[in-house]
Amino acid sequence: MASTPPLSFSQALSAPMTGSDALAAGGLTPAFSPLYQQIKGLILQSLQSGEWKPGEAIPSEMDLAARFRVSQGTVRKAIDELSAENLVVRRQGKGTFVATHAEQQVQYRFLKLQPDNGDTQSEGPAERNIIDCKRLRASADIARSLSLRSGDPVLQVRRVLSFSGVPTILEDLWLPGAPFKGLTAERLSNYNGPMYALFETEFGVRMVRADESIRAVNPDTEQAALLQVAMATPLLSVERVAYTYNDTPMELRRGLYRTDTHHYRNVLS
Amino acid sequence: MASTPPLSFSQALSAPMTGSDALAAGGLTPAFSPLYQQIKGLILQSLQSGEWKPGEAIPSEMDLAARFRVSQGTVRKAIDELSAENLVVRRQGKGTFVATHAEQQVQYRFLKLQPDNGDTQSEGPAERNIIDCKRLRASADIARSLSLRSGDPVLQVRRVLSFSGVPTILEDLWLPGAPFKGLTAERLSNYNGPMYALFETEFGVRMVRADESIRAVNPDTEQAALLQVAMATPLLSVERVAYTYNDTPMELRRGLYRTDTHHYRNVLS
DNA sequence: CAGTGGTCTAGACCACTGG
DNA sequence: CAGTGGTCTAGACCACTGC
């Protein structure tokens, strides 16, 4: 790694900053962001480029400060924000690590459904059952959600999650074909652990953020059969788009949740 | 306000801190929090006690630093957290202000339902229609949600929100009787603006956080009639408990949302 | 013990607001 | 212009980790 990377902001040896230099190079906008934001951007670039992989430690604050020719405090503030966005995890005495799904106790990163007796542990892990997994061409709406063109190759997966033997979640998910070349039903069903962990380790795709939109619906015949409920049963329809670092959508998920024994929990602040 | 308030942590004139003094007084736990956390706690106390009211400015960072005998940076870090929790709003050049619902453009603080054409503006403000408002005694489950005893007096309100003339949300809400003494159906329906703003200005109750649990359900006959939908229509059932400063529950809300033209939007990170 | 992140300070200057 | 929050620095020491 270069020890003197090309910082595009001018920084005289003892002139803190002027506030109007910065990453404006190449942009017409006044740009004009504080130093720590620029540092944050540079660190983010290294995260995206894979310079440091999920689970690995990034350089120490002192090292980064030296690399970027700024004070430790400035690096610190940059990392503070990355940490607040869950892109990075600090561990006192050890270092700062790229966030990862692989070595993580939480089984489901974005799943907000939980048993009515809040006891997530007692119900044990979900049984995962892959119904279908095939490659096809993106329909118009799938393509739009994934920022693809219709007809682009996508991978479609359908699976059922059961808790204590009760089928509770029916999920259809679509992945852009290109980044997930080589993903098959077998790879998926043989893999033990979070799906997002597999995406990370095998395809270098880390999910960072997601948007959900939720509705109440009735299932069609096939959905009702897979979830073993009557067609009149109201279900939660959860459409989720998950994004990687640079806000690129990498997964579309359409879930049907049974809410007779579970509920979707959300904290507002 | 006392210029030399009783700080329970010992601080010699130039000894930064030892880390093991602090607010442990009165507690058996090792306690043991950093200075800025203690400062944050003290500011929080002042917020709760109403020393600074919603919308008002709190003292400047320099003033607070002098008051608490710490550096500006330490006060700053405390306020940073309060700001991140939306308890306080910073405005450069002006000061730091207690967060408020009153002078705020967002009509609905915790409502995550939005029109399918993301255009929140075009649909205009909701028509609010209070169906019912009465005082009664808390049932067991209402009492539990509000941390009351069953039989304690509560205020119950039922209302319908319509967008563009279409009834979309049916809400039942319960408020603890004591803090909301004097609240009547008339006060509610005559009031223009967010309900939470009225709670603030008239009753000094500021909602700070909320938990929601969401299900898909069918309405009963009465609910269906009020929302003008068939009984077979799947609806979103949203139960929300809203809390004041010290995590005291102050409102229970049970909403039924139509999701044919709107959806519940959520951001996960 | 050295190395890491975490806290605290003191002082400088910038950017914004309002009189 | 003075006052406020916002950024940046340099240096000190604390708490935790692992050798």
Coordinates of C-alpha atoms (C1' of nucleotides) in Angstrom, one line a residue:
Chain A
M1 CA 0.0 0.0 0.0
A2 CA 1.3 3.4 -0.9
S3 CA 2.5 5.3 2.2
T4 CA 2.0 8.6 0.5
P5 CA -1.3 8.3 -1.3
P6 CA -2.5 11.0 -3.6
L7 CA -4.5 13.3 -1.4
S8 CA -6.2 15.8 -3.5
F9 CA -6.5 18.4 -0.9
S10 CA -3.7 20.7 -0.4
Q11 CA -2.3 20.8 3.1
A12 CA 0.6 22.9 4.0
L13 CA 2.7 21.6 6.9
S14 CA 1.1 23.7 9.6
A15 CA -1.9 25.2 7.9
P16 CA -4.9 23.3 9.2
M17 CA -7.2 23.8 6.3
T18 CA -9.0 26.5 4.4
G19 CA -12.2 24.7 3.9
S20 CA -12.5 25.4 0.2
D21 CA -9.9 23.1 -1.3
A22 CA -10.6 19.4 -1.1
L23 CA -12.1 16.8 -3.3
A24 CA -13.7 19.4 -5.5
A25 CA -11.2 18.4 -8.2
G26 CA -13.3 16.9 -11.0
G27 CA -16.6 18.3 -9.7
L28 CA -18.3 21.5 -10.6
T29 CA -20.1 21.7 -7.3
P30 CA -18.6 23.8 -4.6
A31 CA -17.9 20.5 -2.8
F32 CA -16.2 21.9 0.1
S33 CA -16.3 19.2 2.8
P34 CA -14.3 19.1 6.0
L35 CA -11.1 17.2 6.2
Y36 CA -12.5 14.3 8.2
Q37 CA -15.2 13.8 5.6
Q38 CA -12.5 13.6 2.9
I39 CA -10.6 11.1 5.0
K40 CA -13.8 9.1 5.5
G41 CA -14.3 9.1 1.8
L42 CA -10.7 7.8 1.2
I43 CA -11.2 5.0 3.8
L44 CA -14.5 4.2 2.2
Q45 CA -12.7 3.8 -1.2
S46 CA -10.3 1.4 0.3
L47 CA -13.1 -0.6 1.8
Q48 CA -14.9 -0.7 -1.6
S49 CA -11.7 -1.6 -3.5
G50 CA -11.2 -4.5 -1.1
E51 CA -7.8 -3.2 0.2
W52 CA -9.0 -4.4 3.6
K53 CA -11.4 -7.4 3.5
P54 CA -14.3 -8.0 5.8
G55 CA -13.1 -9.3 9.2
E56 CA -9.6 -7.9 8.7
A57 CA -8.2 -5.0 10.7
I58 CA -7.7 -1.7 9.0
P59 CA -4.5 0.3 9.9
S60 CA -4.3 1.9 13.3
E61 CA -5.5 5.4 13.7
M62 CA -1.9 6.6 14.0
D63 CA -0.9 4.8 10.8
L64 CA -3.8 6.3 8.9
A65 CA -3.0 9.7 10.4
A66 CA 0.5 9.4 9.1
R67 CA -0.7 8.1 5.7
F68 CA -3.1 10.9 5.2
R69 CA -0.9 13.6 6.8
V70 CA -3.5 14.6 9.3
S71 CA -3.9 14.4 13.1
Q72 CA -5.1 11.3 14.8
G73 CA -8.2 13.2 15.9
T74 CA -9.3 13.8 12.4
V75 CA -8.9 10.2 11.4
R76 CA -10.8 9.3 14.6
K77 CA -13.7 11.4 13.6
A78 CA -13.8 9.8 10.2
I79 CA -13.7 6.3 11.7
D80 CA -16.4 7.4 14.2
E81 CA -18.8 7.9 11.4
L82 CA -17.9 4.7 9.6
S83 CA -18.4 2.9 12.9
A84 CA -21.8 4.6 13.4
E85 CA -22.8 3.3 10.0
N86 CA -21.8 -0.2 10.9
L87 CA -19.2 -0.4 8.1
V88 CA -16.4 -0.8 10.6
V89 CA -16.1 -2.2 14.2
R90 CA -13.8 -0.8 16.8
R91 CA -12.3 -3.0 19.5
Q92 CA -10.4 -1.3 22.2
G93 CA -6.9 -2.6 22.6
K94 CA -7.1 -4.6 19.4
G95 CA -7.9 -2.3 16.5
T96 CA -10.6 -1.4 14.0
F97 CA -12.0 -4.1 11.8
V98 CA -14.0 -4.2 8.6
A99 CA -17.6 -5.2 9.5
T100 CA -18.5 -8.7 8.4
H101 CA -21.4 -11.1 8.5
A102 CA -19.1 -14.1 8.6
E103 CA -17.8 -14.0 12.2
Q104 CA -21.0 -12.7 13.7
Q105 CA -23.5 -14.1 16.1
V106 CA -26.5 -12.6 14.5
Q107 CA -27.9 -15.0 12.0
Y108 CA -30.1 -12.6 10.1
R109 CA -28.7 -9.2 9.5
F110 CA -31.9 -7.4 8.3
L111 CA -34.6 -9.7 9.5
K112 CA -36.9 -7.8 11.9
L113 CA -39.4 -10.6 12.5
Q114 CA -39.3 -12.1 15.9
P115 CA -41.3 -14.5 18.0
D116 CA -44.1 -13.0 20.0
N117 CA -42.4 -14.2 23.2
G118 CA -39.3 -12.1 22.4
D119 CA -37.2 -15.1 23.1
T120 CA -35.2 -15.4 20.0
Q121 CA -33.0 -18.0 21.4
S122 CA -35.5 -20.5 22.6
E123 CA -37.0 -21.1 19.2
G124 CA -33.6 -22.2 17.9
P125 CA -32.2 -21.6 14.4
A126 CA -34.6 -21.6 11.4
E127 CA -34.8 -24.6 9.1
R128 CA -34.0 -23.4 5.7
N129 CA -35.6 -25.0 2.7
I130 CA -34.7 -24.0 -0.8
I131 CA -37.6 -24.5 -3.1
D132 CA -36.1 -23.2 -6.3
C133 CA -33.1 -21.6 -7.7
K134 CA -32.6 -20.7 -11.3
R135 CA -31.1 -18.2 -13.7
L136 CA -33.4 -16.1 -15.9
R137 CA -33.8 -12.7 -17.5
A138 CA -34.9 -9.8 -15.4
S139 CA -38.4 -8.5 -15.8
A140 CA -39.0 -4.8 -16.0
D141 CA -39.7 -4.3 -12.3
I142 CA -37.0 -6.6 -11.1
A143 CA -34.5 -4.8 -13.3
R144 CA -35.6 -1.4 -12.0
S145 CA -35.2 -2.4 -8.4
L146 CA -31.7 -3.7 -9.1
S147 CA -30.6 -0.9 -11.4
L148 CA -30.3 -3.3 -14.3
R149 CA -31.8 -3.3 -17.8
S150 CA -34.8 -5.7 -18.4
G151 CA -33.5 -8.9 -19.9
D152 CA -30.2 -8.8 -18.0
P153 CA -29.4 -12.1 -16.4
V154 CA -30.5 -12.6 -12.8
L155 CA -30.5 -15.4 -10.3
Q156 CA -33.8 -16.1 -8.7
V157 CA -34.1 -18.1 -5.4
R158 CA -37.2 -19.1 -3.6
R159 CA -37.0 -20.5 -0.1
V160 CA -39.0 -21.2 3.1
L161 CA -37.8 -20.5 6.6
S162 CA -39.5 -22.5 9.3
F163 CA -39.3 -22.0 13.1
S164 CA -39.9 -25.0 15.3
G165 CA -41.2 -26.8 12.3
V166 CA -43.7 -24.1 11.4
P167 CA -43.2 -22.6 8.0
T168 CA -43.1 -18.8 8.7
I169 CA -41.3 -17.0 5.9
L170 CA -41.6 -17.5 2.2
E171 CA -38.9 -15.5 0.4
D172 CA -38.2 -14.9 -3.3
L173 CA -35.0 -13.2 -4.0
W174 CA -33.2 -11.9 -7.0
L175 CA -29.5 -11.3 -7.4
P176 CA -27.8 -9.6 -10.3
G177 CA -26.2 -12.3 -12.5
A178 CA -22.8 -10.8 -13.0
P179 CA -21.5 -10.4 -9.5
F180 CA -22.9 -13.8 -8.4
K181 CA -21.6 -15.9 -11.3
G182 CA -21.2 -19.5 -10.1
L183 CA -23.9 -19.4 -7.4
T184 CA -26.0 -22.5 -7.5
A185 CA -28.8 -24.1 -5.5
E186 CA -26.3 -26.6 -4.2
R187 CA -23.9 -24.0 -3.0
L188 CA -26.8 -22.3 -1.2
S189 CA -28.3 -25.3 0.5
N190 CA -24.9 -26.8 1.5
Y191 CA -23.8 -23.6 3.1
N192 CA -24.4 -23.4 6.8
G193 CA -24.6 -19.9 8.1
P194 CA -26.0 -16.6 7.0
M195 CA -26.6 -16.1 3.3
Y196 CA -24.9 -12.7 3.5
A197 CA -21.8 -14.4 4.9
L198 CA -21.6 -16.5 1.8
F199 CA -22.0 -13.5 -0.4
E200 CA -19.1 -11.9 1.3
T201 CA -16.6 -14.8 1.4
E202 CA -17.4 -16.2 -2.0
F203 CA -18.4 -13.2 -4.1
G204 CA -16.9 -10.3 -2.2
V205 CA -20.3 -8.6 -1.9
R206 CA -21.0 -7.0 1.4
M207 CA -24.5 -5.7 2.1
V208 CA -24.4 -2.5 4.0
R209 CA -27.9 -1.0 4.0
A210 CA -31.4 -1.9 3.0
D211 CA -34.8 -0.4 2.3
E212 CA -38.0 -2.2 3.1
S213 CA -41.5 -1.4 2.1
I214 CA -44.2 -3.3 3.9
R215 CA -47.8 -4.2 3.0
A216 CA -50.5 -6.5 4.2
V217 CA -51.6 -9.0 1.6
N218 CA -53.3 -12.4 1.0
P219 CA -51.2 -15.2 -0.5
D220 CA -51.9 -16.8 -3.8
T221 CA -52.6 -20.5 -4.0
E222 CA -48.9 -21.5 -4.3
Q223 CA -47.8 -19.2 -1.6
A224 CA -50.5 -20.4 0.7
A225 CA -49.5 -24.0 0.1
L226 CA -45.8 -23.4 0.8
L227 CA -46.6 -21.6 4.0
Q228 CA -49.4 -24.0 4.9
V229 CA -52.0 -21.4 5.6
A230 CA -55.4 -20.7 4.3
M231 CA -55.6 -18.3 1.4
A232 CA -57.6 -15.9 3.5
T233 CA -54.7 -15.5 5.9
P234 CA -53.4 -11.9 6.0
L235 CA -49.7 -11.9 5.6
L236 CA -46.9 -9.3 5.8
S237 CA -45.4 -8.6 2.4
V238 CA -41.9 -7.2 2.9
E239 CA -40.0 -6.0 -0.2
R240 CA -36.4 -5.3 0.6
V241 CA -33.6 -3.9 -1.6
A242 CA -30.2 -4.4 -0.1
Y243 CA -27.2 -2.2 -1.1
T244 CA -23.4 -2.5 -1.1
Y245 CA -21.0 0.2 -0.3
N246 CA -21.6 2.7 -3.0
D247 CA -25.4 2.4 -2.8
T248 CA -25.5 -0.1 -5.6
P249 CA -28.5 -2.4 -5.2
M250 CA -27.3 -6.0 -5.0
E251 CA -30.4 -7.9 -3.9
L252 CA -34.1 -7.7 -4.1
R253 CA -36.1 -9.8 -1.7
R254 CA -39.8 -10.3 -1.5
G255 CA -40.9 -11.9 1.7
L256 CA -44.2 -13.2 3.0
Y257 CA -44.2 -13.3 6.8
R258 CA -46.8 -15.1 8.9
T259 CA -47.7 -13.0 11.9
D260 CA -49.7 -15.3 14.0
T261 CA -46.8 -16.3 16.1
H262 CA -44.2 -13.7 15.1
H263 CA -44.3 -9.9 14.6
Y264 CA -42.2 -7.3 12.8
R265 CA -40.4 -5.2 15.4
N266 CA -39.2 -1.7 14.8
V267 CA -37.6 1.0 16.9
L268 CA -38.3 4.6 16.0
S269 CA -36.2 7.5 17.2
Chain B
M1 CA -29.5 28.3 37.6
A2 CA -26.6 27.5 39.9
S3 CA -23.3 28.3 38.3
T4 CA -21.6 25.7 40.4
P5 CA -23.8 22.7 40.4
P6 CA -23.2 19.7 42.5
L7 CA -21.0 17.5 40.3
S8 CA -20.5 14.3 42.0
F9 CA -17.3 13.5 40.3
S10 CA -14.2 14.8 41.9
Q11 CA -12.1 16.8 39.6
A12 CA -8.8 18.4 40.6
L13 CA -7.9 21.6 38.8
S14 CA -5.6 19.9 36.3
A15 CA -6.2 16.2 36.8
P16 CA -8.3 15.2 33.8
M17 CA -10.0 12.2 35.4
T18 CA -9.4 8.8 36.9
G19 CA -12.3 7.1 35.4
S20 CA -13.5 5.4 38.6
D21 CA -15.1 8.3 40.4
A22 CA -18.2 9.7 38.9
L23 CA -21.9 9.2 39.4
A24 CA -21.3 6.0 41.3
A25 CA -22.6 7.8 44.4
G26 CA -25.9 6.1 45.3
G27 CA -25.3 3.1 43.1
L28 CA -23.7 -0.2 44.0
T29 CA -22.5 -0.9 40.5
P30 CA -19.0 0.0 39.6
A31 CA -20.6 2.6 37.4
F32 CA -17.5 4.1 36.1
S33 CA -18.5 6.1 33.0
P34 CA -16.4 8.6 31.1
L35 CA -16.7 12.3 31.9
Y36 CA -18.7 13.2 28.8
Q37 CA -21.2 10.5 29.6
Q38 CA -21.7 12.1 33.1
I39 CA -22.1 15.5 31.5
K40 CA -24.6 14.0 29.1
G41 CA -26.5 12.6 32.0
L42 CA -26.6 16.0 33.7
I43 CA -27.8 17.7 30.6
L44 CA -30.4 15.1 30.2
Q45 CA -31.6 15.7 33.8
S46 CA -32.0 19.4 32.9
L47 CA -34.0 18.4 29.8
Q48 CA -36.3 16.2 31.8
S49 CA -36.7 18.7 34.6
G50 CA -37.8 21.3 32.1
E51 CA -35.0 23.7 32.9
W52 CA -34.9 24.3 29.1
K53 CA -38.2 23.8 27.3
P54 CA -38.7 22.4 23.9
G55 CA -37.7 24.9 21.2
E56 CA -35.6 26.9 23.6
A57 CA -31.8 27.2 23.3
I58 CA -29.7 25.5 25.9
P59 CA -26.6 27.3 27.2
S60 CA -23.7 27.6 24.8
E61 CA -21.0 24.9 24.9
M62 CA -18.6 27.4 26.5
D63 CA -21.2 28.2 29.2
L64 CA -21.8 24.5 29.9
A65 CA -18.1 23.8 30.0
A66 CA -17.7 26.5 32.6
R67 CA -20.7 25.3 34.6
F68 CA -19.5 21.8 34.7
R69 CA -15.8 22.7 35.0
V70 CA -14.8 20.7 32.0
S71 CA -13.4 21.6 28.6
Q72 CA -15.5 22.6 25.7
G73 CA -14.6 19.4 23.8
T74 CA -16.1 17.2 26.6
V75 CA -19.3 19.1 26.6
R76 CA -19.3 18.9 22.8
K77 CA -19.0 15.1 22.8
A78 CA -21.9 14.9 25.3
I79 CA -24.1 17.2 23.1
D80 CA -23.0 15.2 20.0
E81 CA -24.7 12.1 21.4
L82 CA -27.8 14.0 22.5
S83 CA -28.0 15.4 19.0
A84 CA -27.6 11.9 17.5
E85 CA -30.6 10.8 19.6
N86 CA -32.7 13.7 18.3
L87 CA -33.1 15.2 21.8
V88 CA -31.4 18.3 20.8
V89 CA -30.8 20.2 17.6
R90 CA -27.6 22.1 16.8
R91 CA -27.7 25.2 14.6
Q92 CA -24.4 26.7 13.6
G93 CA -24.0 30.3 14.5
K94 CA -27.2 30.2 16.6
G95 CA -26.9 27.7 19.3
T96 CA -28.2 24.3 20.5
F97 CA -32.0 23.9 20.9
V98 CA -34.2 21.4 22.7
A99 CA -35.9 19.3 20.0
T100 CA -39.5 20.0 19.6
H101 CA -42.5 18.9 17.6
A102 CA -44.1 22.4 17.6
E103 CA -41.9 24.3 15.2
Q104 CA -41.3 21.4 12.8
Q105 CA -42.3 20.8 9.3
V106 CA -42.8 17.1 9.6
Q107 CA -46.4 16.5 10.4
Y108 CA -46.1 13.0 11.8
R109 CA -43.1 12.2 13.9
F110 CA -43.3 8.4 13.9
L111 CA -45.6 7.7 11.0
K112 CA -43.7 5.6 8.5
L113 CA -46.7 5.1 6.1
Q114 CA -46.3 6.9 2.8
P115 CA -48.0 7.1 -0.5
D116 CA -46.9 4.6 -3.1
N117 CA -45.8 7.4 -5.4
G118 CA -43.3 8.6 -2.8
D119 CA -44.7 12.1 -3.2
T120 CA -45.6 13.0 0.3
Q121 CA -46.3 16.6 -0.6
S122 CA -48.7 16.1 -3.4
E123 CA -51.3 14.2 -1.4
G124 CA -51.6 17.2 1.0
P125 CA -52.3 17.1 4.7
A126 CA -54.4 14.4 6.1
E127 CA -58.0 15.0 7.2
R128 CA -58.3 14.1 10.8
N129 CA -61.5 12.9 12.1
I130 CA -62.0 12.1 15.8
I131 CA -64.5 9.4 16.2
D132 CA -64.4 9.0 20.0
C133 CA -62.6 10.3 23.0
K134 CA -63.4 9.2 26.5
R135 CA -61.9 8.5 29.9
L136 CA -62.0 5.0 31.3
R137 CA -60.1 2.5 33.4
A138 CA -57.1 0.7 31.9
S139 CA -57.6 -3.0 31.0
A140 CA -54.8 -5.3 31.9
D141 CA -53.0 -5.2 28.6
I142 CA -53.3 -1.4 28.2
A143 CA -52.0 -1.0 31.7
R144 CA -49.1 -3.2 31.1
S145 CA -48.0 -1.3 27.9
L146 CA -48.2 2.0 29.7
S147 CA -46.6 0.7 33.0
L148 CA -49.8 1.5 34.9
R149 CA -51.9 -0.7 37.1
S150 CA -55.1 -2.1 35.7
G151 CA -58.0 0.1 36.6
D152 CA -55.9 3.3 36.5
P153 CA -57.6 6.1 34.6
V154 CA -56.6 6.4 31.0
L155 CA -57.8 8.5 28.1
Q156 CA -58.9 6.7 25.0
V157 CA -59.1 8.3 21.6
R158 CA -60.2 6.8 18.3
R159 CA -59.7 8.7 15.1
V160 CA -59.5 8.2 11.3
L161 CA -56.9 9.8 9.0
S162 CA -57.9 10.3 5.4
F163 CA -55.6 11.2 2.5
S164 CA -57.3 12.8 -0.5
G165 CA -60.6 11.8 0.9
V166 CA -59.7 8.2 1.3
P167 CA -59.8 6.9 4.9
T168 CA -56.4 5.2 5.3
I169 CA -55.6 5.0 8.9
L170 CA -57.7 4.0 11.9
E171 CA -56.0 4.7 15.2
D172 CA -56.9 3.9 18.7
L173 CA -54.7 5.5 21.3
W174 CA -54.5 5.4 25.0
L175 CA -52.8 8.0 27.2
P176 CA -52.2 7.8 30.9
G177 CA -54.8 9.9 32.7
A178 CA -52.6 11.7 35.1
P179 CA -50.2 13.6 32.9
F180 CA -53.0 14.4 30.4
K181 CA -55.5 15.8 32.8
G182 CA -57.8 18.2 31.0
L183 CA -57.4 16.8 27.5
T184 CA -60.8 16.6 25.8
A185 CA -62.1 15.7 22.4
E186 CA -62.7 19.4 21.7
R187 CA -59.1 20.3 22.5
L188 CA -58.0 17.6 20.2
S189 CA -60.2 18.3 17.2
N190 CA -59.8 22.1 17.5
Y191 CA -56.0 21.8 17.5
N192 CA -54.4 22.3 14.2
G193 CA -51.0 20.6 13.9
P194 CA -49.3 17.5 15.2
M195 CA -50.8 15.8 18.2
Y196 CA -47.4 15.5 19.7
A197 CA -46.9 19.2 19.5
L198 CA -50.1 19.7 21.6
F199 CA -48.7 17.2 24.1
E200 CA -45.6 19.2 24.4
T201 CA -47.0 22.7 24.7
E202 CA -50.1 21.9 26.8
F203 CA -48.9 19.0 28.9
G204 CA -45.1 19.2 28.9
V205 CA -44.8 15.7 27.5
R206 CA -42.3 15.2 24.9
M207 CA -42.1 11.9 23.0
V208 CA -38.6 10.8 22.4
R209 CA -38.6 7.3 21.1
A210 CA -41.1 4.6 20.1
D211 CA -41.3 0.8 19.6
E212 CA -43.6 -0.6 17.0
S213 CA -44.7 -4.2 16.4
I214 CA -46.4 -4.9 13.1
R215 CA -48.8 -7.6 12.0
A216 CA -51.1 -8.4 9.1
V217 CA -54.7 -8.7 10.1
N218 CA -58.3 -8.5 9.0
P219 CA -60.6 -5.8 10.4
D220 CA -63.7 -6.4 12.4
T221 CA -67.0 -5.1 11.2
E222 CA -66.7 -1.8 12.9
Q223 CA -63.1 -1.2 11.8
A224 CA -64.0 -2.2 8.2
A225 CA -66.9 0.3 8.2
L226 CA -64.7 3.1 9.5
L227 CA -62.0 2.5 6.9
Q228 CA -64.6 1.7 4.2
V229 CA -63.1 -1.5 3.2
A230 CA -64.3 -5.1 2.9
M231 CA -63.8 -7.3 6.0
A232 CA -61.5 -9.6 3.9
T233 CA -59.1 -6.7 3.3
P234 CA -55.7 -7.4 4.7
L235 CA -54.5 -4.5 6.8
L236 CA -51.3 -3.6 8.6
S237 CA -51.7 -3.6 12.4
V238 CA -49.2 -1.3 14.0
E239 CA -48.9 -1.2 17.8
R240 CA -46.7 1.6 19.0
V241 CA -45.6 2.5 22.4
A242 CA -44.1 6.0 22.6
Y243 CA -41.7 7.0 25.4
T244 CA -40.6 10.2 27.1
Y245 CA -37.1 11.1 28.3
N246 CA -36.6 8.5 31.0
D247 CA -38.1 5.7 29.0
T248 CA -41.4 6.2 30.6
P249 CA -44.2 5.0 28.2
M250 CA -46.6 7.8 27.6
E251 CA -48.7 6.6 24.8
L252 CA -50.1 3.4 23.3
R253 CA -51.3 3.5 19.8
R254 CA -52.9 0.8 17.8
G255 CA -53.2 1.6 14.2
L256 CA -54.8 -0.1 11.2
Y257 CA -53.2 1.0 7.9
R258 CA -54.6 0.4 4.5
T259 CA -51.8 -0.6 2.2
D260 CA -53.5 -0.5 -1.2
T261 CA -52.3 3.0 -1.9
H262 CA -49.7 3.4 0.8
H263 CA -46.9 1.3 2.2
Y264 CA -44.9 1.2 5.4
R265 CA -41.3 2.3 4.6
N266 CA -38.3 1.4 6.7
V267 CA -34.6 1.9 6.4
L268 CA -32.3 -0.8 7.8
S269 CA -28.6 -0.3 8.5
Chain C
dC1 C1' 5.5 -4.6 28.0
dA2 C1' 4.2 -2.1 23.6
dG3 C1' 0.3 -1.2 20.7
dT4 C1' -4.5 -0.1 20.2
dG5 C1' -8.6 2.5 20.8
dG6 C1' -10.9 5.9 24.3
dT7 C1' -10.9 10.2 26.9
dC8 C1' -9.6 14.8 28.1
dT9 C1' -7.5 19.2 27.5
dA10 C1' -6.1 23.8 25.5
dG11 C1' -5.8 26.6 21.9
dA12 C1' -6.3 28.0 17.2
dC13 C1' -9.0 29.1 13.3
dC14 C1' -13.3 28.6 10.2
dA15 C1' -18.3 29.2 9.0
dC16 C1' -22.5 30.9 10.1
dT17 C1' -25.9 34.0 12.4
dG18 C1' -27.7 38.2 13.8
dG19 C1' -27.4 42.9 15.6
Chain D
dC1 C1' -18.9 42.9 15.0
dA2 C1' -19.3 39.4 18.8
dG3 C1' -21.2 34.9 19.8
dT4 C1' -22.2 30.3 18.4
dG5 C1' -21.3 25.8 16.7
dG6 C1' -17.7 23.2 13.5
dT7 C1' -13.1 21.7 12.5
dC8 C1' -8.3 20.7 13.4
dT9 C1' -4.2 20.1 16.0
dA10 C1' -0.9 18.4 19.6
dG11 C1' -0.1 16.2 23.5
dA12 C1' -1.3 13.8 27.7
dC13 C1' -3.0 10.0 30.1
dC14 C1' -6.4 5.9 30.7
dA15 C1' -8.2 1.1 29.6
dC16 C1' -7.8 -2.9 27.2
dT17 C1' -5.4 -6.6 24.6
dG18 C1' -2.0 -9.9 23.8
dC19 C1' 2.8 -11.1 23.8

